[in-house]
Short mmCIF file of C-alpha atoms in Angstrom, two decimals:
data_model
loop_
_atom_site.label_atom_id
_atom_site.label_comp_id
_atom_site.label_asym_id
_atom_site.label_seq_id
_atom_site.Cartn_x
_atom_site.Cartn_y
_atom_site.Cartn_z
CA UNK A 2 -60.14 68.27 -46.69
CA UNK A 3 -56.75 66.57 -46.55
CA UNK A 4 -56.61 62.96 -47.75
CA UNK A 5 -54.34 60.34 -46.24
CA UNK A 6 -54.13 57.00 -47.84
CA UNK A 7 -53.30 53.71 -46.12
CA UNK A 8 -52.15 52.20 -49.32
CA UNK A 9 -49.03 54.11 -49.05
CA UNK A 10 -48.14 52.11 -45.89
CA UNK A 11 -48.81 49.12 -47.27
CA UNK A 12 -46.65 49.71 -50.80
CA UNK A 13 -49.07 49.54 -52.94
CA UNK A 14 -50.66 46.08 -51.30
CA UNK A 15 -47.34 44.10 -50.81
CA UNK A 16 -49.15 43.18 -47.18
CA UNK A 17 -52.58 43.24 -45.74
CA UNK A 18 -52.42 44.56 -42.35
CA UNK A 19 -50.50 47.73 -40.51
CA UNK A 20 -49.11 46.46 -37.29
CA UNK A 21 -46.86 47.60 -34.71
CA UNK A 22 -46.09 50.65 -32.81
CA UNK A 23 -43.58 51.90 -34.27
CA UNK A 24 -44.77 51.67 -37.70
CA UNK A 25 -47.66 53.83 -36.52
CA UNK A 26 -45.21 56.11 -34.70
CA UNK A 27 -43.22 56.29 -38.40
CA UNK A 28 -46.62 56.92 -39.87
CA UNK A 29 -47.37 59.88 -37.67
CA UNK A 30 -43.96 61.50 -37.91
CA UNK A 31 -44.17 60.72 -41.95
CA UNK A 32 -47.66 62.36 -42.31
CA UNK A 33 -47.34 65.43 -39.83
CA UNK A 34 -50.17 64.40 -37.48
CA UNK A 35 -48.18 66.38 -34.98
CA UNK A 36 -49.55 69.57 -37.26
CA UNK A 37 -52.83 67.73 -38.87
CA UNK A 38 -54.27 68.21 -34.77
CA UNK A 39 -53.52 71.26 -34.96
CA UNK A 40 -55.37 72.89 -37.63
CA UNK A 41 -58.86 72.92 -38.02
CA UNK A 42 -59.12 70.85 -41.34
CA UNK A 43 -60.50 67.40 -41.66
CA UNK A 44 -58.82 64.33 -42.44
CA UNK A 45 -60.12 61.58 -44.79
CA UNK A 46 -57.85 58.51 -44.01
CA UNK A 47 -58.30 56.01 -47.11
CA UNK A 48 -58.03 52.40 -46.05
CA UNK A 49 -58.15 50.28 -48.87
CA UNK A 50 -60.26 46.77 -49.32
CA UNK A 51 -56.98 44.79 -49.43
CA UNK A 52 -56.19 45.94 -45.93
CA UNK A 53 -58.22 43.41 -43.13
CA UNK A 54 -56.20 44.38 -40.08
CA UNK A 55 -55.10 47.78 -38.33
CA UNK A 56 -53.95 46.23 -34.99
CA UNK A 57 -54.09 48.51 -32.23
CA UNK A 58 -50.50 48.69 -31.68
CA UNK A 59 -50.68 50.41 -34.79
CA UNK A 60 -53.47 53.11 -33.71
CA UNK A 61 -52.05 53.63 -30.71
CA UNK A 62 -48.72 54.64 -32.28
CA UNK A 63 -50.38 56.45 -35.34
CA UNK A 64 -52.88 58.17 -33.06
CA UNK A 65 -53.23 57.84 -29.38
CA UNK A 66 -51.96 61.50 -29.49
CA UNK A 67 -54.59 62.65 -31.46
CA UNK A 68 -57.26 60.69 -29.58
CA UNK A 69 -55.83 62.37 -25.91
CA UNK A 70 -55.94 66.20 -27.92
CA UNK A 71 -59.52 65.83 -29.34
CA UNK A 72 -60.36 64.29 -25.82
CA UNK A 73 -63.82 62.23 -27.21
CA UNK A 74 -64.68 59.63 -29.48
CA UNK A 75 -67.08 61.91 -31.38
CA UNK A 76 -64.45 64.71 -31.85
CA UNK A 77 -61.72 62.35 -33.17
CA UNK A 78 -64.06 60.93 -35.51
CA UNK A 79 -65.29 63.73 -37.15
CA UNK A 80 -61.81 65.11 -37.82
CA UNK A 81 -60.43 61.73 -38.96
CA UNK A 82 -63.03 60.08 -41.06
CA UNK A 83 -61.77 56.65 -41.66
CA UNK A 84 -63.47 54.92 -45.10
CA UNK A 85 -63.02 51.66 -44.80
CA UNK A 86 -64.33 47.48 -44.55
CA UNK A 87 -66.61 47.63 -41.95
CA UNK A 88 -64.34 44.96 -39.79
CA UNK A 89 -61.47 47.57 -39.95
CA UNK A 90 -63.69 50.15 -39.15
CA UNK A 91 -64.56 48.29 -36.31
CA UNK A 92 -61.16 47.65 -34.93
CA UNK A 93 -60.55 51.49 -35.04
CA UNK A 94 -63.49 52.12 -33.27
CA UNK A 95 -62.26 49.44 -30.39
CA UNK A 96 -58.99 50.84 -30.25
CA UNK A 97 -59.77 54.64 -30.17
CA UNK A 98 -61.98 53.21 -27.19
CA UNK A 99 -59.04 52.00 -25.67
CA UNK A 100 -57.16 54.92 -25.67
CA UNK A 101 -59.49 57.12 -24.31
CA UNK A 102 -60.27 54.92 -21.13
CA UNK A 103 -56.53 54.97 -20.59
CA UNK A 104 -56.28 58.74 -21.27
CA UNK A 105 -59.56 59.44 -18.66
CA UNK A 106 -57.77 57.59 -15.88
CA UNK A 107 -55.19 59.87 -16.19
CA UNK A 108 -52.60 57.33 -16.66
CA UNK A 109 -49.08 58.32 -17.35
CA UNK A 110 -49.46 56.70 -20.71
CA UNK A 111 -45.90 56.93 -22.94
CA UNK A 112 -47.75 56.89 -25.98
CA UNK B 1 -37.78 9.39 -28.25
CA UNK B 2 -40.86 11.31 -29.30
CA UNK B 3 -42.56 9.51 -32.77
CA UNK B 4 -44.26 12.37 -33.28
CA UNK B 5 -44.06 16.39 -32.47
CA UNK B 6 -46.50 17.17 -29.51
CA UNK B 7 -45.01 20.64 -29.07
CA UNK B 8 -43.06 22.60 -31.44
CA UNK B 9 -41.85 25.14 -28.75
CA UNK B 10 -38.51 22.98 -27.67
CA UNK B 11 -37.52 22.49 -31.34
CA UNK B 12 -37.80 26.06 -32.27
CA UNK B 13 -36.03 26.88 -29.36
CA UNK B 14 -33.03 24.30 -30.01
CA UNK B 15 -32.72 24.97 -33.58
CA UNK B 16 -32.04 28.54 -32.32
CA UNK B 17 -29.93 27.68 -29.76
CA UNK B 18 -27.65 25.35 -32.09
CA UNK B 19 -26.84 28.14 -33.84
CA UNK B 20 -24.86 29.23 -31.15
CA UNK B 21 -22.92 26.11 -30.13
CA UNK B 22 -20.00 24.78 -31.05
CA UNK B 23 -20.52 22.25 -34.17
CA UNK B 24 -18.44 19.63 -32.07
CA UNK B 25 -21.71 17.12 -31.99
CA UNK B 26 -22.88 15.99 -35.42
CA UNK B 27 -25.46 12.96 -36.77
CA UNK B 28 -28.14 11.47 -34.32
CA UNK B 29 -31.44 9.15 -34.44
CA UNK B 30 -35.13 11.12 -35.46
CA UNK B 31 -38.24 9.47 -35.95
CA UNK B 32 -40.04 10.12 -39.62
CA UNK B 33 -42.46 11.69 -38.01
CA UNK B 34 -41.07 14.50 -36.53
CA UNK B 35 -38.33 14.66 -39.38
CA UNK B 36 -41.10 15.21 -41.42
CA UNK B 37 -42.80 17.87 -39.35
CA UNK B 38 -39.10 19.77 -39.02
CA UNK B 39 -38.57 19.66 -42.70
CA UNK B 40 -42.19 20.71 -43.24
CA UNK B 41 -41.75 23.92 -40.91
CA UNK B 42 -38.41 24.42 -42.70
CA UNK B 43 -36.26 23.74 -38.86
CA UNK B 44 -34.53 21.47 -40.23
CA UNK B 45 -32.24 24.47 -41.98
CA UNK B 46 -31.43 24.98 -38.36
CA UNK B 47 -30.46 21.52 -37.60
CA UNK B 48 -28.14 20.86 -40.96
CA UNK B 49 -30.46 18.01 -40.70
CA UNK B 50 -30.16 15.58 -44.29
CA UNK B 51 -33.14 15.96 -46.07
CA UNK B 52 -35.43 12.68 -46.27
CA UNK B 53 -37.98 12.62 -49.34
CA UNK B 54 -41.32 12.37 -47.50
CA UNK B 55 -44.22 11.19 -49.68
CA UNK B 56 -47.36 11.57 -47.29
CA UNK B 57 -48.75 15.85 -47.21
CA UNK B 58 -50.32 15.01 -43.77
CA UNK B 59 -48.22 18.42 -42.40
CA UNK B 60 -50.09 21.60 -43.27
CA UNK B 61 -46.99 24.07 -42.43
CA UNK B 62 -46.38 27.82 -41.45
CA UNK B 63 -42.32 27.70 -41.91
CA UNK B 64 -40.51 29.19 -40.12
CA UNK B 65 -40.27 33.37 -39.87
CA UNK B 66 -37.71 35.34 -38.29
CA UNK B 67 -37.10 39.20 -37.24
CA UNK B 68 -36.39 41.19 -35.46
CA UNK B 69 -37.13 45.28 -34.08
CA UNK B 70 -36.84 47.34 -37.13
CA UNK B 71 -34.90 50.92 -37.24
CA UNK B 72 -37.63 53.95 -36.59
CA UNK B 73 -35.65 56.54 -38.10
CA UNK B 74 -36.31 55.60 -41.82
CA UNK B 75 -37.33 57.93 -44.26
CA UNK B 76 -40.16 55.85 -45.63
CA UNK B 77 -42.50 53.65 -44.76
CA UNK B 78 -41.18 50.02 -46.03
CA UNK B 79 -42.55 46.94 -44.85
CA UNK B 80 -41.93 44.70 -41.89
CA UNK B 81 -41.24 41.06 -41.59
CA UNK B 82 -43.81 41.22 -39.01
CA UNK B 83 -46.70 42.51 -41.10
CA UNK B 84 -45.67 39.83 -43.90
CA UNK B 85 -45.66 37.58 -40.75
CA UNK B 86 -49.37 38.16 -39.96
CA UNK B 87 -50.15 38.15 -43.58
CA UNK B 88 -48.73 34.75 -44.09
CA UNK B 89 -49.74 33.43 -40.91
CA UNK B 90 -53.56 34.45 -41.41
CA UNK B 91 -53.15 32.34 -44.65
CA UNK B 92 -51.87 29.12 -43.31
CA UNK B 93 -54.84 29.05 -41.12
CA UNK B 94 -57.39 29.82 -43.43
CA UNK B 95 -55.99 27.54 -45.44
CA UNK B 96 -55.83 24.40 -42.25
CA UNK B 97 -59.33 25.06 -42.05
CA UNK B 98 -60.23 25.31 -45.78
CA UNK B 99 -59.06 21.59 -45.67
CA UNK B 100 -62.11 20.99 -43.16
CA UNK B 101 -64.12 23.10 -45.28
CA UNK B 102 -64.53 25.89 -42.60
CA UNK B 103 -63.85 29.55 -43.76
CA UNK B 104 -63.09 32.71 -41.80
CA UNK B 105 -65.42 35.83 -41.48
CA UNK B 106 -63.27 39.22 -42.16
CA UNK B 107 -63.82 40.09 -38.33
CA UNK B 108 -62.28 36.51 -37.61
CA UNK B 109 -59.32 37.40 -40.17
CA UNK B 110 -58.69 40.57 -38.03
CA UNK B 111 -59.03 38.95 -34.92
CA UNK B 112 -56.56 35.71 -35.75
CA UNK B 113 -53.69 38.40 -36.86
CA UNK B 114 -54.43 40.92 -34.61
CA UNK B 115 -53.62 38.50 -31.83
CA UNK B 116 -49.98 36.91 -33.91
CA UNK B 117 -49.32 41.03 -34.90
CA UNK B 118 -49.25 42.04 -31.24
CA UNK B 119 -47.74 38.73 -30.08
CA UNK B 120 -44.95 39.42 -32.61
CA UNK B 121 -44.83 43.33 -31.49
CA UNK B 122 -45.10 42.69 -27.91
CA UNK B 123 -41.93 39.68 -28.45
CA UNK B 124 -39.78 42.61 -30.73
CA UNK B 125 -40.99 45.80 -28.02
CA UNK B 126 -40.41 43.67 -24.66
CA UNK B 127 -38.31 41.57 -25.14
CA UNK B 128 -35.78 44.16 -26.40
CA UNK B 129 -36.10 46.00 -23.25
CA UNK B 130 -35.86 49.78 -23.68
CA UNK B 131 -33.46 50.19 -26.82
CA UNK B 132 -32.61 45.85 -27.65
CA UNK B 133 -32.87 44.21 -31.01
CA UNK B 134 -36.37 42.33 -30.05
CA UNK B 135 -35.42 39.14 -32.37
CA UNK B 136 -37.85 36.56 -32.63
CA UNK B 137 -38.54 33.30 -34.60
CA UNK B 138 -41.93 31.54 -35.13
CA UNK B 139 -43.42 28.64 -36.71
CA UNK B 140 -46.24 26.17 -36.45
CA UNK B 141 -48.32 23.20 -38.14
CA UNK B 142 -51.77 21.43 -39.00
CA UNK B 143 -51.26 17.75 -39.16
CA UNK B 144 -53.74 15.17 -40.00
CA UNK B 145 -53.90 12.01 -37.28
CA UNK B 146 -55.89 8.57 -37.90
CA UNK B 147 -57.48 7.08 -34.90
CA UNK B 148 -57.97 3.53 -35.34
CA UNK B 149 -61.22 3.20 -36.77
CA UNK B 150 -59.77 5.60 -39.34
CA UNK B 151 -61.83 8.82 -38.25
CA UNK B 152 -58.83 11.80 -38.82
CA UNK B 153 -58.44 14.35 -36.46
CA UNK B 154 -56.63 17.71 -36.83
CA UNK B 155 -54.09 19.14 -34.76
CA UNK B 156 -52.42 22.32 -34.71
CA UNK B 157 -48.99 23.95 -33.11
CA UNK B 158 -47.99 27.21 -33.14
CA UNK B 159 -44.30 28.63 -31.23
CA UNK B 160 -43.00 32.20 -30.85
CA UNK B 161 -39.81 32.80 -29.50
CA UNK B 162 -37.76 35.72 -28.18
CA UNK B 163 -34.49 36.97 -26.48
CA UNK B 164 -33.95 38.95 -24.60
CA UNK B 165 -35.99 40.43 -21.41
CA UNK B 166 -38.35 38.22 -19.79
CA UNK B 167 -41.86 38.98 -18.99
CA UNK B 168 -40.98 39.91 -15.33
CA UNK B 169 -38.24 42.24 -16.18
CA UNK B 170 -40.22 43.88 -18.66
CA UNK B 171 -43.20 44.63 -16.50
CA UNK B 172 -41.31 46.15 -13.89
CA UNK B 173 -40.25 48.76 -16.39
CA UNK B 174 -44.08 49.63 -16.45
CA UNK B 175 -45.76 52.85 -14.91
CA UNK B 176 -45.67 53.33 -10.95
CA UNK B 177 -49.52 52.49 -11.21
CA UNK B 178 -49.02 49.22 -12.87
CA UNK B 179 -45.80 48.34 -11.30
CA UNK B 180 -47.24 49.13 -7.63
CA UNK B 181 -50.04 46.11 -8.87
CA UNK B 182 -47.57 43.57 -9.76
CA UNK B 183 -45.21 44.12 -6.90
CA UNK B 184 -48.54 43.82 -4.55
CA UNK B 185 -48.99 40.54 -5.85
CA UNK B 186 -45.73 39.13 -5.94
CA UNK B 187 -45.66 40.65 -2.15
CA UNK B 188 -48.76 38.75 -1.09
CA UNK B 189 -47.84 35.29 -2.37
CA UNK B 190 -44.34 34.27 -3.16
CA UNK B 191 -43.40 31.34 -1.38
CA UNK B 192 -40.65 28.95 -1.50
CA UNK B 193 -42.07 27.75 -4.69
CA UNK B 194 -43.31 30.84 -6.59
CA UNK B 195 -40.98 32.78 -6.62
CA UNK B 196 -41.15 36.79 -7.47
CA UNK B 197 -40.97 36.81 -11.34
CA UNK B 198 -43.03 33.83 -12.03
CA UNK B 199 -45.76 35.72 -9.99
CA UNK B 200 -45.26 39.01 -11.87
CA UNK B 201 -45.30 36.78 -15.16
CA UNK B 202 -48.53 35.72 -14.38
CA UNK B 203 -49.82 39.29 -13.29
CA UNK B 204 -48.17 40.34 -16.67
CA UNK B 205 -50.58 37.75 -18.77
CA UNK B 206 -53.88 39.65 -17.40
CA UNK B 207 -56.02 42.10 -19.68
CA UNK B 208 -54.84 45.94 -18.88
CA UNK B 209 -50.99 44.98 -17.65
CA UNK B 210 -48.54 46.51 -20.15
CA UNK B 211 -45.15 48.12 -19.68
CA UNK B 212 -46.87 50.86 -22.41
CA UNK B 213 -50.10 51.36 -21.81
CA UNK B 214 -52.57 51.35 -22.91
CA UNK B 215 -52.58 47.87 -24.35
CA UNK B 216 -51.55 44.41 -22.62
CA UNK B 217 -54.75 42.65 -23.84
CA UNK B 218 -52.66 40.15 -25.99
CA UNK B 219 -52.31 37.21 -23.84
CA UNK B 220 -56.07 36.67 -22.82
CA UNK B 221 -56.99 37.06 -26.37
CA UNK B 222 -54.55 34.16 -27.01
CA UNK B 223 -56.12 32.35 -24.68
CA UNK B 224 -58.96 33.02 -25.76
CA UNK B 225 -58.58 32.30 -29.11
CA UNK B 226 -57.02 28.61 -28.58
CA UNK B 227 -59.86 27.72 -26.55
CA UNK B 228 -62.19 28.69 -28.72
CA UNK B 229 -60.74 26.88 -31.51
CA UNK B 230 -59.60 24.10 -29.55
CA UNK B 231 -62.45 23.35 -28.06
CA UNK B 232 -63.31 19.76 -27.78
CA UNK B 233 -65.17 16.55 -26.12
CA UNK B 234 -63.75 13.79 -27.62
CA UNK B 235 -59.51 14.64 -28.16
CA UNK B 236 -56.63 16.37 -26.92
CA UNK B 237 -57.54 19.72 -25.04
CA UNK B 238 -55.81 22.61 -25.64
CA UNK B 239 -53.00 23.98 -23.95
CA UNK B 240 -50.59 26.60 -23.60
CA UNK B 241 -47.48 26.96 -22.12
CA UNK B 242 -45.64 30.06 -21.48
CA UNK B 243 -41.71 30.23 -20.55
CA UNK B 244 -39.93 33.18 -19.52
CA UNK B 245 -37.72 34.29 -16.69
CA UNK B 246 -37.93 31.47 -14.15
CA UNK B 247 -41.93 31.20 -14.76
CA UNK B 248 -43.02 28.46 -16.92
CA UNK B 249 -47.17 29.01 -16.95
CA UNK B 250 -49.37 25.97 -18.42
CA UNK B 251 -52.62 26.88 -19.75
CA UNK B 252 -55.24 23.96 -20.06
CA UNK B 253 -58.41 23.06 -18.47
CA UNK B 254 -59.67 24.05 -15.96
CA UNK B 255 -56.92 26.94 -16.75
CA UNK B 256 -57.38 28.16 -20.01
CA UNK B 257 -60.45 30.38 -20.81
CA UNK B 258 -59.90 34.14 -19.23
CA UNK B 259 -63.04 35.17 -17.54
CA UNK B 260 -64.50 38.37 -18.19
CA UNK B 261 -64.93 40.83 -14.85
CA UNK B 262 -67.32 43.66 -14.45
CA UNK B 263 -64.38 45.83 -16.06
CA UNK B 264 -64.32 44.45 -19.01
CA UNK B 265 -61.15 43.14 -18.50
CA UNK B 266 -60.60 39.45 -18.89
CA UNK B 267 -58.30 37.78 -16.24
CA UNK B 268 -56.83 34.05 -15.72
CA UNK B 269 -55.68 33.49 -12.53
CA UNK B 270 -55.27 29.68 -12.14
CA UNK B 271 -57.15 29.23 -8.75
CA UNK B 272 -60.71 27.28 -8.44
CA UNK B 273 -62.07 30.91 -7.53
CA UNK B 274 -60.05 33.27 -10.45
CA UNK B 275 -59.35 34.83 -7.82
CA UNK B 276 -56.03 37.52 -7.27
CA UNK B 277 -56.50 37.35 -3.69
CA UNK B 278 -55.80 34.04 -4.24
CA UNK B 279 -52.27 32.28 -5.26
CA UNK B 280 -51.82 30.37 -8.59
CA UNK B 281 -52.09 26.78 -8.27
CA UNK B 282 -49.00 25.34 -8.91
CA UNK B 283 -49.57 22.35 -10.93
CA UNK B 284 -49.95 25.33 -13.49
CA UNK B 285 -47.62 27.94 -12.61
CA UNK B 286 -44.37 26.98 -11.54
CA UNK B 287 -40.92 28.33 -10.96
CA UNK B 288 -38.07 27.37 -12.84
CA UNK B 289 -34.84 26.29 -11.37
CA UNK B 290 -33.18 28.57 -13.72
CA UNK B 291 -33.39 31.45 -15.93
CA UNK B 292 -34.61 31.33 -19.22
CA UNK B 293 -33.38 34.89 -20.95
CA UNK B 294 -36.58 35.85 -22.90
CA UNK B 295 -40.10 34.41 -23.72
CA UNK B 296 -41.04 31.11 -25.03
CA UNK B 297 -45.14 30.17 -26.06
CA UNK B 298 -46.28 27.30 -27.73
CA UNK B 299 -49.56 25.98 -27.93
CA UNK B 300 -51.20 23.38 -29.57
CA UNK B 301 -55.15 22.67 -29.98
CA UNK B 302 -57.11 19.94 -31.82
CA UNK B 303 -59.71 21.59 -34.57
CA UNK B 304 -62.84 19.75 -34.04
CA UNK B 305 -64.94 20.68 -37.32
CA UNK B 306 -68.25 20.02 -35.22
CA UNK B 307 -67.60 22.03 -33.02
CA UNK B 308 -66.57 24.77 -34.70
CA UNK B 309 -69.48 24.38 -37.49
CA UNK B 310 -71.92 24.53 -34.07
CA UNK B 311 -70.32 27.70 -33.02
CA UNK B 312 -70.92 29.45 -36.79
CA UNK B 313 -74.24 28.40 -36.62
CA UNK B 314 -74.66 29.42 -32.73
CA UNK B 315 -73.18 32.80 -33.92
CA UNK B 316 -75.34 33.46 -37.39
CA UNK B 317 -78.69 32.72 -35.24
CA UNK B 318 -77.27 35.43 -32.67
CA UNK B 319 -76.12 37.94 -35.42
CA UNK B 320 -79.68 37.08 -37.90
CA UNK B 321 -81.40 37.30 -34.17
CA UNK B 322 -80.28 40.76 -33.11
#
């Protein structure tokens, strides 16, 4: 199992919260999601009690890609198994939602 | 001559704009009250105002933050102004309502800077348009008033500003699907008084519109959130206004609280009905006579400790219920 920890992103706890689209977009590029979704291990993704807020934004950017590929909730979430506060957890959950509904319409999403 | 500051939006947006013009005008009158609320929210750097020794901590203050878009092509992480933003901002309202002896819930935390993070990424994204700098500059306050029989009340403003695109220009960058929406309702009812891009602004503001989907849920969950904690009987109601393009959108009752549809998508659409088929009442959406180049909104909302006390309690029995 590969391990990916948010504390990285946040330098060691300098902030509290990963927001924004483009950090998530430097996240992916940084942590070679691109070839993570490709291979068939599983990804523990370490967020850290300090951190109280992963904005959407953020997921989308970090993993809206990786949502679309593994094409259900379930699948995403056994490959990326988030340990975290339960609110974060929950805001991960609402925003992998998100991106699914938007990927099962079919929209022309520029993730 | 306002005594006091009911709006913080015009001041954040002057201070900005002064740094611009021409330093032929200098000195002027203020009232201690609002000198004391610029100096508090650190605009007064923006005003080479003098600095007056104020001895009364009725301001609560979030001083003023600026950034803007930062580079993607770094080599590292690093981190944003924005995320110290949120960070900071999440404090200076836990801390306004610490005073009243209220706390915040960690879903509340992540809800309160979840809505200023996307505000602040939506300002630096939009308003940049496809490859601009995004800048943006926010700041806001808790101050304590005295009615006369003494009783305080508490009263919060909050502005975020940015150049740039408005919110009409930037939505008609969106998808075919979601442009086709807004252009359908511009189409059915501009008028001589609403004119095009204050009717996609206000298409813009509902739940699902986003140049990039999917997203474009931050405005009702602004709205939401004021109302929530602004709600009151007995003060000032809350409001929000919203200035960008020619649009200038005012948010109060009846106006305020986004209703959810059977969609799950929550949608304001200032008629008696919330209705799309129907157009905007225009005592609440107007058009400008001009063009403002980016996005202005400023709210304010009285804290009334009661009320949000009964809404803790309201929630606990439904959490400790289910």
């Amino acid at each position: 199992m590969i391990t990916i920890d948010f504390d990285e992103l946040t330098e060691g706890g300098r902030v509290h919260n990963l927001t924004g689209r483009d950090l998530g977009r430097r996240a992916r590029e940084q942590l070679n999601l691109e070839e993570l979704d490709k291979s068939d291990d599983e990804v523990r993704i370490l967020v850290p009690d300090h951190i109280y807020l992963i904005t959407p934004s953020f997921f989308i950017g970090m993993f809206a890609a990786s949502v679309s590929l593994q094409g259900s909730l379930d699948k995403f979430f056994q490959k990326y198994k988030f340990e975290s506060e339960p609110s974060v957890l929950r805001q991960v959950h609402d925003a992998a939602k998100r991106v699914l509904s938007v990927a099962n319409k079919g929209a022309s999403a520029p993730f | 001559m306002d005594t006091i500051c009911y709006d913080i939006g015009p001041y954040l947006l002057l201070g900005v704009m002064r740094q611009h013009m021409i330093p032929n005008c200098d000195g002027g009158i203020i009232s201690q009250g609002l000198s004391k609320v610029l100096q508090a929210v650190q605009l007064d750097r923006l005003f080479d105002m003098a600095t007056v020794k104020h001895f009364d901590g009725d301001v609560f203050p979030f001083p003023l933050k600026t950034g803007a878009r930062e580079s993607t092509d770094e080599t590292h992480f690093g981190v944003t102004t924005k995320q110290r933003a949120v960070d900071q901002f999440v404090r200076a309202l836990e801390g306004w309502l610490a005073k009243l002896e209220l706390g915040i819930s960690p879903d509340g935390r992540g809800h309160i800077g979840e809505i200023i993070g996307e505000a602040i990424d939506n300002a630096e994204r939009h308003s940049g348009g496809t490859s601009g700098e995004g800048r943006w500059w926010m700041a806001g306050f808790m101050t304590t008033r005295y009615k006369a029989n003494g009783a305080a009340t508490y009263h919060c403003h909050f502005g975020l500003l940015s150049l740039g695109c408005s919110i009409a220009d930037s939505i008609l960058l969106a998808p075919d699907e979601i442009r086709k929406q807004v252009v359908g309702y511009t189409q059915k009812h501009k008028s001589k008084n609403l004119s095009e891009g204050t009717l996609a602004a206000t298409y813009a503001l509902q739940d699902g519109i986003t140049r990039q989907p999917p997203g474009g849920v931050g405005m009702m969950s602004l709205l939401d959130m004021v109302s929530v904690l602004g709600k009151t009987d007995k003060g000032v109601k809350a409001s929000v206004a919203i200035v960008s393009g020619d649009a200038c959108i005012l948010a109060r009752e009846p106006y305020i609280q986004p209703s959810l549809e059977l969609s799950d998508a929550r949608t304001l659409w200032f008629n008696e009905s919330n209705s799309e088929s129907e157009k905007p009442s225009e005592d609440f959406v107007k058009t400008l006579p001009y063009n403002f180049p980016g996005t202005l909104v400023t709210l304010r909302f009285q804290i009334d400790p009661d009320h949000l006390k009964r809404l803790v309690r309201g929630s606990k029995r439904k959490h400790d219920n289910n």
